[in-house]
Coordinates of C-alpha atoms and ligand atoms in Angstrom, one line a residue:
X17 CA -10.5 19.5 18.3
X18 CA -11.6 22.3 16.1
X19 CA -12.0 22.9 12.4
X20 CA -9.0 25.3 12.6
X21 CA -6.8 22.5 13.8
X22 CA -7.9 20.2 11.0
X23 CA -7.1 23.0 8.5
X24 CA -3.7 23.5 10.1
X25 CA -2.9 19.8 9.6
X26 CA -4.0 20.2 6.0
X27 CA -1.6 23.1 5.5
X28 CA 1.3 21.0 6.8
X29 CA 0.4 18.1 4.6
X30 CA 3.0 17.6 1.9
X31 CA 0.5 15.5 -0.2
X32 CA -2.3 18.1 0.0
X33 CA -2.2 19.0 -3.7
X34 CA -3.0 15.5 -4.9
X35 CA -6.6 16.1 -4.1
X36 CA -6.7 18.4 -7.1
X37 CA -5.9 15.5 -9.4
X38 CA -9.3 13.9 -8.8
X39 CA -12.9 14.4 -9.8
X40 CA -15.3 14.4 -6.8
X41 CA -18.9 13.2 -7.4
X42 CA -21.6 15.7 -7.7
X43 CA -24.2 15.8 -4.9
X44 CA -27.5 17.7 -4.8
X45 CA -27.0 20.2 -2.0
X46 CA -24.0 19.3 0.0
X47 CA -20.3 19.3 -0.8
X48 CA -19.3 15.6 -1.2
X49 CA -17.5 13.8 1.6
X50 CA -16.1 10.9 -0.2
X51 CA -15.0 8.1 2.1
X52 CA -15.7 5.1 -0.1
X53 CA -12.3 4.6 -1.7
X54 CA -12.1 1.1 -0.1
X55 CA -14.9 0.2 -2.6
X56 CA -14.5 2.4 -5.6
X57 CA -11.7 5.0 -5.7
X58 CA -12.3 8.5 -7.2
X59 CA -11.5 9.2 -10.9
X60 CA -8.1 10.7 -11.6
X61 CA -8.6 13.7 -13.9
X62 CA -6.1 12.3 -16.3
X63 CA -8.1 9.1 -16.7
X64 CA -10.4 10.5 -19.4
X65 CA -7.4 12.1 -21.2
X66 CA -5.6 8.8 -21.3
X67 CA -8.6 6.8 -22.3
X68 CA -9.4 9.4 -25.0
X69 CA -5.8 9.1 -26.2
X70 CA -6.4 5.4 -27.0
X71 CA -9.7 6.1 -28.6
X72 CA -8.0 8.6 -30.8
X73 CA -5.2 6.1 -31.6
X74 CA -7.9 3.5 -32.5
X75 CA -9.6 6.0 -34.8
X76 CA -6.4 7.2 -36.4
X77 CA -4.4 4.0 -36.7
X78 CA -7.0 1.2 -36.7
X79 CA -5.2 -2.1 -36.2
X80 CA -1.8 -0.4 -36.5
X81 CA -2.5 1.1 -33.1
X82 CA -0.9 -2.0 -31.7
X83 CA 2.4 -0.6 -32.9
X84 CA 1.7 3.1 -33.6
X85 CA 0.8 6.2 -31.5
X86 CA 2.1 7.6 -28.3
X87 CA 1.5 4.3 -26.4
X88 CA 1.3 1.3 -28.7
X89 CA -1.1 -1.4 -27.4
X90 CA 1.1 -4.4 -27.9
X91 CA 3.3 -3.6 -24.9
X92 CA 0.7 -1.3 -23.2
X93 CA 0.5 -3.3 -20.0
X94 CA 4.3 -2.8 -19.5
X95 CA 3.5 0.8 -18.7
X96 CA 2.2 -0.4 -15.4
X97 CA 4.9 -2.9 -14.4
X98 CA 7.4 -0.6 -12.7
X99 CA 4.7 1.2 -10.8
X100 CA 3.1 -2.1 -9.6
X101 CA 6.6 -3.3 -8.5
X102 CA 7.1 -0.2 -6.4
X103 CA 3.6 -0.4 -5.0
X104 CA 3.8 -4.0 -3.6
X105 CA 7.6 -4.2 -3.1
X106 CA 8.5 -6.5 -5.9
X107 CA 10.9 -7.0 -8.8
X108 CA 9.5 -6.0 -12.1
X109 CA 9.6 -9.6 -13.3
X110 CA 7.3 -10.6 -10.5
X111 CA 4.2 -8.3 -11.3
X112 CA 1.8 -8.0 -14.1
X113 CA -1.6 -6.3 -14.7
X114 CA -4.1 -8.6 -16.1
X115 CA -7.7 -9.8 -15.8
X116 CA -9.8 -9.2 -12.7
X117 CA -9.2 -10.2 -9.1
X118 CA -11.1 -13.5 -8.7
X119 CA -9.9 -14.6 -12.1
X120 CA -6.3 -14.0 -11.1
X121 CA -6.9 -15.8 -7.8
X122 CA -8.1 -18.9 -9.7
X123 CA -5.2 -18.7 -12.1
X124 CA -2.6 -18.6 -9.3
X125 CA -4.3 -21.3 -7.4
X126 CA -4.0 -23.5 -10.5
X127 CA -0.3 -23.1 -9.9
X128 CA -0.1 -23.0 -6.1
X129 CA -2.9 -25.3 -4.9
X130 CA -1.8 -28.7 -6.0
X131 CA -3.3 -30.9 -3.4
X132 CA -2.3 -34.5 -2.8
X133 CA -4.2 -37.1 -0.6
X134 CA -2.0 -36.2 2.3
X135 CA -1.6 -32.4 1.8
X136 CA -4.8 -30.8 0.6
X137 CA -5.9 -28.2 3.1
X138 CA -6.3 -24.4 2.5
X139 CA -6.4 -21.9 5.4
X140 CA -8.6 -18.9 4.9
X141 CA -10.4 -16.4 7.3
X142 CA -13.9 -17.3 8.4
X143 CA -15.3 -13.9 7.5
X144 CA -13.4 -13.6 4.3
X145 CA -15.0 -11.8 1.3
X146 CA -17.4 -14.3 -0.1
X147 CA -15.8 -14.5 -3.6
X148 CA -12.6 -15.8 -1.9
X149 CA -14.5 -18.5 -0.1
X150 CA -16.3 -19.5 -3.3
X151 CA -13.0 -19.6 -5.1
X152 CA -11.2 -21.9 -2.6
X153 CA -14.3 -24.1 -2.2
X154 CA -14.5 -24.6 -5.9
X155 CA -10.8 -25.3 -6.2
X156 CA -11.0 -28.0 -3.5
X157 CA -14.0 -29.5 -5.3
X158 CA -12.3 -29.3 -8.7
X159 CA -9.5 -31.5 -7.2
X160 CA -12.0 -34.0 -5.8
X161 CA -12.0 -32.8 -2.2
X162 CA -14.9 -31.9 0.0
X163 CA -14.4 -28.2 0.9
X164 CA -15.8 -29.0 4.4
X165 CA -12.7 -31.0 5.0
X166 CA -10.2 -29.1 2.8
X167 CA -11.0 -25.5 3.7
X168 CA -9.9 -24.6 7.3
X169 CA -11.5 -21.3 8.5
X170 CA -9.7 -19.1 11.0
X171 CA -12.0 -17.7 13.7
X172 CA -11.4 -15.2 16.5
X173 CA -11.4 -16.6 20.0
X174 CA -14.8 -16.7 21.7
X175 CA -15.8 -13.2 22.8
X176 CA -13.1 -11.6 20.7
X177 CA -13.6 -9.5 17.6
X178 CA -10.3 -10.1 15.8
X179 CA -7.9 -12.9 15.0
X180 CA -4.8 -13.1 17.0
X181 CA -1.6 -13.4 15.0
X182 CA -0.3 -16.2 17.3
X183 CA -3.5 -18.1 16.7
X184 CA -3.1 -18.0 12.9
X185 CA 0.5 -19.3 13.3
X186 CA -0.8 -22.0 15.7
X187 CA -3.4 -23.2 13.2
X188 CA -0.8 -23.4 10.5
X189 CA 1.5 -25.4 12.8
X190 CA -1.4 -27.7 13.7
X191 CA -2.4 -28.4 10.1
X192 CA 1.3 -29.1 9.4
X193 CA 1.8 -31.7 6.7
X194 CA -1.8 -31.6 5.7
X195 CA -1.6 -28.0 4.7
X196 CA -1.2 -27.1 1.0
X197 CA -1.9 -23.4 1.0
X198 CA -2.6 -20.4 3.3
X199 CA -4.7 -17.9 1.4
X200 CA -5.6 -14.8 3.3
X201 CA -6.6 -11.2 2.6
X202 CA -4.0 -9.0 4.1
X203 CA -6.6 -6.6 5.3
X204 CA -10.1 -7.9 6.1
X205 CA -12.9 -6.2 4.1
X206 CA -15.3 -6.2 7.1
X207 CA -13.1 -5.5 10.1
X208 CA -10.2 -3.6 8.6
X209 CA -7.8 -6.0 10.4
X210 CA -4.4 -6.4 8.7
X211 CA -2.0 -9.2 9.2
X212 CA 1.7 -9.7 9.5
X213 CA 2.4 -11.4 6.2
X214 CA 6.0 -12.1 6.7
X215 CA 5.4 -14.2 9.8
X216 CA 2.5 -16.0 8.2
X217 CA 4.5 -16.7 5.0
X218 CA 7.5 -18.0 7.0
X219 CA 5.3 -20.3 9.1
X220 CA 3.5 -21.6 6.0
X221 CA 6.9 -22.4 4.4
X222 CA 8.1 -24.0 7.6
X223 CA 5.3 -26.6 7.3
X224 CA 5.9 -27.1 3.6
X225 CA 2.8 -25.0 2.3
X226 CA 2.5 -22.1 0.0
X227 CA 1.4 -18.6 1.1
X228 CA -0.7 -16.4 -1.2
X229 CA -2.5 -13.2 -0.4
X230 CA -5.5 -11.3 -1.7
X231 CA -4.5 -7.6 -1.6
X232 CA -7.9 -6.3 -2.6
X233 CA -7.7 -4.0 0.5
X234 CA -3.9 -3.9 0.7
X235 CA -2.6 -2.7 -2.6
X236 CA -2.4 1.1 -2.6
X237 CA -3.3 1.0 1.1
X238 CA -0.5 -0.7 3.0
X239 CA 3.2 -0.7 2.7
X240 CA 4.1 -4.1 1.3
X241 CA 7.4 -5.9 0.6
X242 CA 6.2 -9.0 -1.1
X243 CA 9.5 -10.0 -2.6
X244 CA 11.5 -9.7 0.7
X245 CA 8.8 -11.4 2.6
X246 CA 9.0 -14.3 0.1
X247 CA 5.3 -14.4 -0.4
X248 CA 4.6 -17.1 -3.1
X249 CA 1.8 -15.2 -4.9
X250 CA -0.6 -12.3 -4.5
X251 CA -3.5 -10.8 -6.4
X252 CA -5.2 -7.5 -6.1
X253 CA -7.9 -5.3 -7.8
X254 CA -7.4 -1.7 -9.0
X255 CA -10.8 -0.2 -8.6
X256 CA -10.6 0.5 -4.8
X257 CA -7.4 2.1 -3.5
X258 CA -5.9 2.2 -6.9
X259 CA -8.6 4.4 -8.5
X260 CA -8.6 2.7 -11.9
X261 CA -12.3 2.8 -12.3
X262 CA -15.2 0.2 -12.2
X263 CA -14.1 -3.3 -13.2
X264 CA -10.4 -2.0 -13.4
X265 CA -7.7 -4.4 -14.4
X266 CA -6.2 -6.4 -11.6
X267 CA -2.7 -7.3 -10.5
X268 CA -0.8 -10.4 -9.9
X269 CA 2.5 -11.3 -8.2
X270 CA 4.5 -14.5 -8.4
X271 CA 7.8 -14.6 -6.4
X272 CA 10.9 -14.7 -8.5
X273 CA 11.9 -18.1 -7.1
X274 CA 8.9 -19.7 -8.9
X275 CA 9.4 -18.0 -12.3
X276 CA 10.6 -20.3 -15.0
X277 CA 9.8 -23.3 -12.8
X278 CA 9.1 -26.3 -14.9
X279 CA 7.3 -28.1 -12.1
X280 CA 4.6 -25.4 -11.6
X281 CA 1.5 -26.1 -13.7
X282 CA -0.1 -23.1 -15.3
X283 CA -3.0 -22.3 -17.6
X284 CA -1.7 -21.0 -20.8
X285 CA -2.8 -18.5 -23.5
X286 CA -1.1 -16.7 -26.3
X287 CA -0.3 -13.6 -24.2
X288 CA 2.0 -15.7 -22.0
X289 CA 4.0 -16.8 -25.0
X290 CA 7.5 -15.6 -25.5
X291 CA 7.1 -12.1 -27.1
X292 CA 9.8 -12.7 -29.8
X293 CA 7.9 -15.7 -31.2
X294 CA 4.3 -15.0 -30.3
X295 CA 3.4 -13.8 -33.8
X296 CA 5.0 -16.8 -35.4
X297 CA 1.8 -18.4 -34.3
X298 CA 3.4 -21.8 -33.6
X299 CA 1.6 -24.6 -31.8
X300 CA 4.1 -25.0 -28.9
X301 CA 4.1 -22.7 -25.9
X302 CA 7.3 -21.1 -24.9
X303 CA 6.6 -19.2 -21.7
X304 CA 7.8 -15.6 -21.1
X305 CA 10.3 -16.0 -18.3
X306 CA 8.5 -13.6 -16.0
X307 CA 5.0 -13.5 -14.3
X308 CA 3.8 -12.4 -17.7
X309 CA 3.7 -16.1 -18.5
X310 CA 0.4 -16.3 -16.6
X311 CA -1.3 -13.8 -19.0
X312 CA -3.9 -15.4 -21.2
X313 CA -5.3 -12.8 -23.4
X314 CA -4.5 -9.4 -24.9
X315 CA -5.6 -6.9 -22.2
X316 CA -8.4 -4.2 -22.3
X317 CA -6.4 -1.1 -23.2
X318 CA -9.0 1.5 -22.0
X319 CA -8.9 -0.1 -18.5
X320 CA -5.1 0.0 -18.6
X321 CA -5.2 3.6 -19.6
X322 CA -7.1 4.7 -16.5
X323 CA -4.9 2.5 -14.4
X324 CA -1.8 4.2 -15.9
X325 CA -3.3 7.6 -15.0
X326 CA -3.7 6.5 -11.4
X327 CA -0.3 4.8 -11.1
X328 CA 1.4 8.0 -12.1
X329 CA 0.0 9.6 -9.0
X330 CA 1.1 6.7 -6.8
X331 CA 4.6 7.0 -8.3
X332 CA 4.7 10.8 -7.6
X333 CA 3.3 10.5 -4.1
X334 CA 5.1 7.2 -3.1
X335 CA 3.3 4.5 -1.1
X336 CA 5.6 5.2 1.9
X337 CA 4.5 8.8 2.2
X338 CA 0.9 7.8 1.5
X339 CA 0.9 5.3 4.3
X340 CA 2.4 7.9 6.6
X341 CA -0.3 10.4 5.9
X342 CA -2.9 7.6 6.0
X343 CA -1.9 6.7 9.5
X344 CA -2.3 10.3 10.6
X345 CA -5.6 10.7 8.9
X346 CA -7.1 7.5 10.3
X347 CA -5.8 8.2 13.8
X348 CA -7.3 11.6 13.6
X349 CA -10.6 10.1 12.4
X350 CA -10.6 7.6 15.2
X351 CA -9.8 10.3 17.8
X352 CA -12.7 12.5 16.5
X353 CA -15.1 9.6 16.8
X354 CA -14.0 8.9 20.3
X355 CA -14.2 12.5 21.2
X356 CA -17.7 13.2 19.7
X357 CA -19.5 9.9 19.4
X358 CA -18.2 7.7 22.2
X359 CA -21.6 6.3 23.0
X360 CA -23.1 6.1 19.5
X361 CA -20.3 4.7 17.4
X362 CA -17.8 1.9 18.1
X363 CA -14.6 1.6 16.0
X364 CA -14.2 -2.2 15.5
X365 CA -11.0 -1.9 13.4
X366 CA -7.9 -2.7 15.5
X367 CA -5.3 -0.2 16.4
X368 CA -2.1 0.4 14.4
X369 CA -0.1 -1.5 13.1
X370 CA -3.0 -3.9 12.5
X371 CA -4.9 -1.6 10.1
X372 CA -4.6 0.5 7.0
X373 CA -6.8 3.5 6.2
X374 CA -10.2 2.0 6.6
X375 CA -12.3 2.2 9.8
X376 CA -15.2 -0.1 10.3
X377 CA -17.8 1.4 12.5
X378 CA -20.7 0.0 14.4
X379 CA -23.5 2.5 14.9
X380 CA -25.4 1.5 18.0
X381 CA -28.7 2.9 16.7
X382 CA -30.2 1.9 13.3
X383 CA -27.1 1.9 11.1
X384 CA -29.1 1.4 7.9
X385 CA -31.2 4.4 8.7
X386 CA -28.0 6.5 9.4
X387 CA -26.6 5.4 6.1
X388 CA -29.6 6.8 4.2
X389 CA -29.4 10.1 6.1
X390 CA -25.7 10.3 5.4
X391 CA -26.2 9.9 1.7
X392 CA -28.7 12.7 1.7
X393 CA -26.0 14.9 3.3
X394 CA -23.5 14.2 0.5
X395 CA -21.6 11.5 2.5
X396 CA -20.2 8.5 0.6
X397 CA -19.5 5.6 2.9
X398 CA -20.9 2.1 2.7
X399 CA -22.9 -0.4 4.7
X400 CA -22.1 -4.1 5.2
X401 CA -24.6 -6.5 6.8
X402 CA -25.6 -6.7 9.5
X403 CA -24.5 -3.3 11.1
X404 CA -21.1 -2.1 9.8
X405 CA -20.5 1.2 8.2
X406 CA -17.1 1.4 6.5
X407 CA -15.4 4.7 6.0
X408 CA -11.9 5.3 4.6
X409 CA -9.9 8.6 4.6
X410 CA -7.8 8.2 1.4
X411 CA -4.5 9.9 1.8
X412 CA -4.3 10.8 -1.9
X413 CA -7.5 12.8 -1.9
X414 CA -9.0 13.2 1.6
X415 CA -8.1 16.0 3.9
X416 CA -8.2 16.4 7.6
X417 CA -11.0 18.9 7.1
X418 CA -13.0 16.2 5.3
X419 CA -12.5 14.0 8.3
X420 CA -13.6 16.7 10.7
X421 CA -16.7 17.4 8.6
X422 CA -17.5 13.7 8.3
X423 CA -17.6 13.3 12.1
X424 CA -19.6 16.4 12.5
X425 CA -22.1 15.0 9.9
X426 CA -22.2 11.7 11.8
X427 CA -23.1 13.7 14.9
X428 CA -25.9 15.5 13.2
X429 CA -27.3 12.1 11.9
X430 CA -27.1 10.2 15.2
X431 CA -28.5 13.1 17.2
X432 CA -31.3 13.8 14.7
Ligands
LIG520 C1 -11.3 -9.3 -0.5 C2 -12.0 -9.3 -1.9 N1 -11.9 -10.4 -2.6 C3 -12.5 -10.5 -3.8 C4 -13.3 -9.4 -4.3 C5 -13.9 -9.6 -5.7 O1 -13.3 -8.9 -6.6 P1 -13.6 -9.1 -8.2 O2 -15.0 -8.8 -8.5 O3 -12.7 -8.0 -8.8 O4 -13.1 -10.4 -8.6 C6 -13.4 -8.3 -3.6 C7 -14.2 -7.1 -4.1 O5 -14.6 -6.2 -3.4 C8 -12.7 -8.2 -2.3 O6 -12.8 -7.1 -1.6

């Protein structure tokens, strides 16, 4: 397919103008081809304006900035709530922006991993992002269990690259009454494989376990319905698909059915205290009746400001329309690779519906070398050991022409 066809697709794209809302990085000689949004999303132009607004408020109002100015800081995180709810398919009472991803994972495991002698196992993926493995291992240890016994790793069948959904359900069934928690990423960081959450959640509940998900590669990428799927909890970061900047503030979801529960233990801090009595500074904790009860500290306002800039774009574009474009872009990307690089590059990410926007690619010849050459040509993708190059066409800011040019650049590099 030609460049003209890619340009035609772009003309027909209802989301094409969102690209102008972002700052693309500068490169020395080539126009940037940014395909690393699965790692760090591009900066929305409004981010600096919104952060500057809060710097101005700080200068102008000092401590009174908590109550004064266009966006007082005391309730600043509430500016994100409705957008997060739309993003992950939740009620507003079920979502909050707070902390960072692994911190939120621990905080929610405090509540949802409450092992007993009989029921103490956690199911995760064998090739999960290392931080998730460290987190579940340390939770098991914290409760006095040996992670080698408590943590059950899901592996693909011999000779297969991906997990089968029926095998995940089977393992949950087999662990049965010994299973306390299923904690999966909904989209694997290394293969791009995404799972059917609803079935996994239903199965976990059927054996009496909780189901929690790490949406690091799902939030802002996939179409999610956490409330309807009855997921118990979820966490996500905002620096990848959500474009909130490095170290961006993370998200957390707790299903409505658990809110206000007296039996669910929770770590506490003053930001989780009932807002009407918080500043009475009393010694007794009275939890906010929403997921905000899990908040510990007053949040970093500048990080929230850039997240607000990004979430406004998601609200305008809608996650449904973004996923629709994402499927077209990624399918186009895959077809271009198959057309031009059949023998040099293998797509290891499964087909729809088991994926989002990211494609994980195996370059048959010296991937690390290719990576360096690509960088010199203005291409932003990333490399994961031992031989995976990850590239993601982001529907908010990548075009079909970008994808066309990316594959042409791959061709130049592998044929060099
Ligand atoms: C799946 C997954 N889990 C955990 C993390 C760690 O995130 P953080 O440093 O925000 O805690 C990442 C970061 O890339 C990730 O992709």
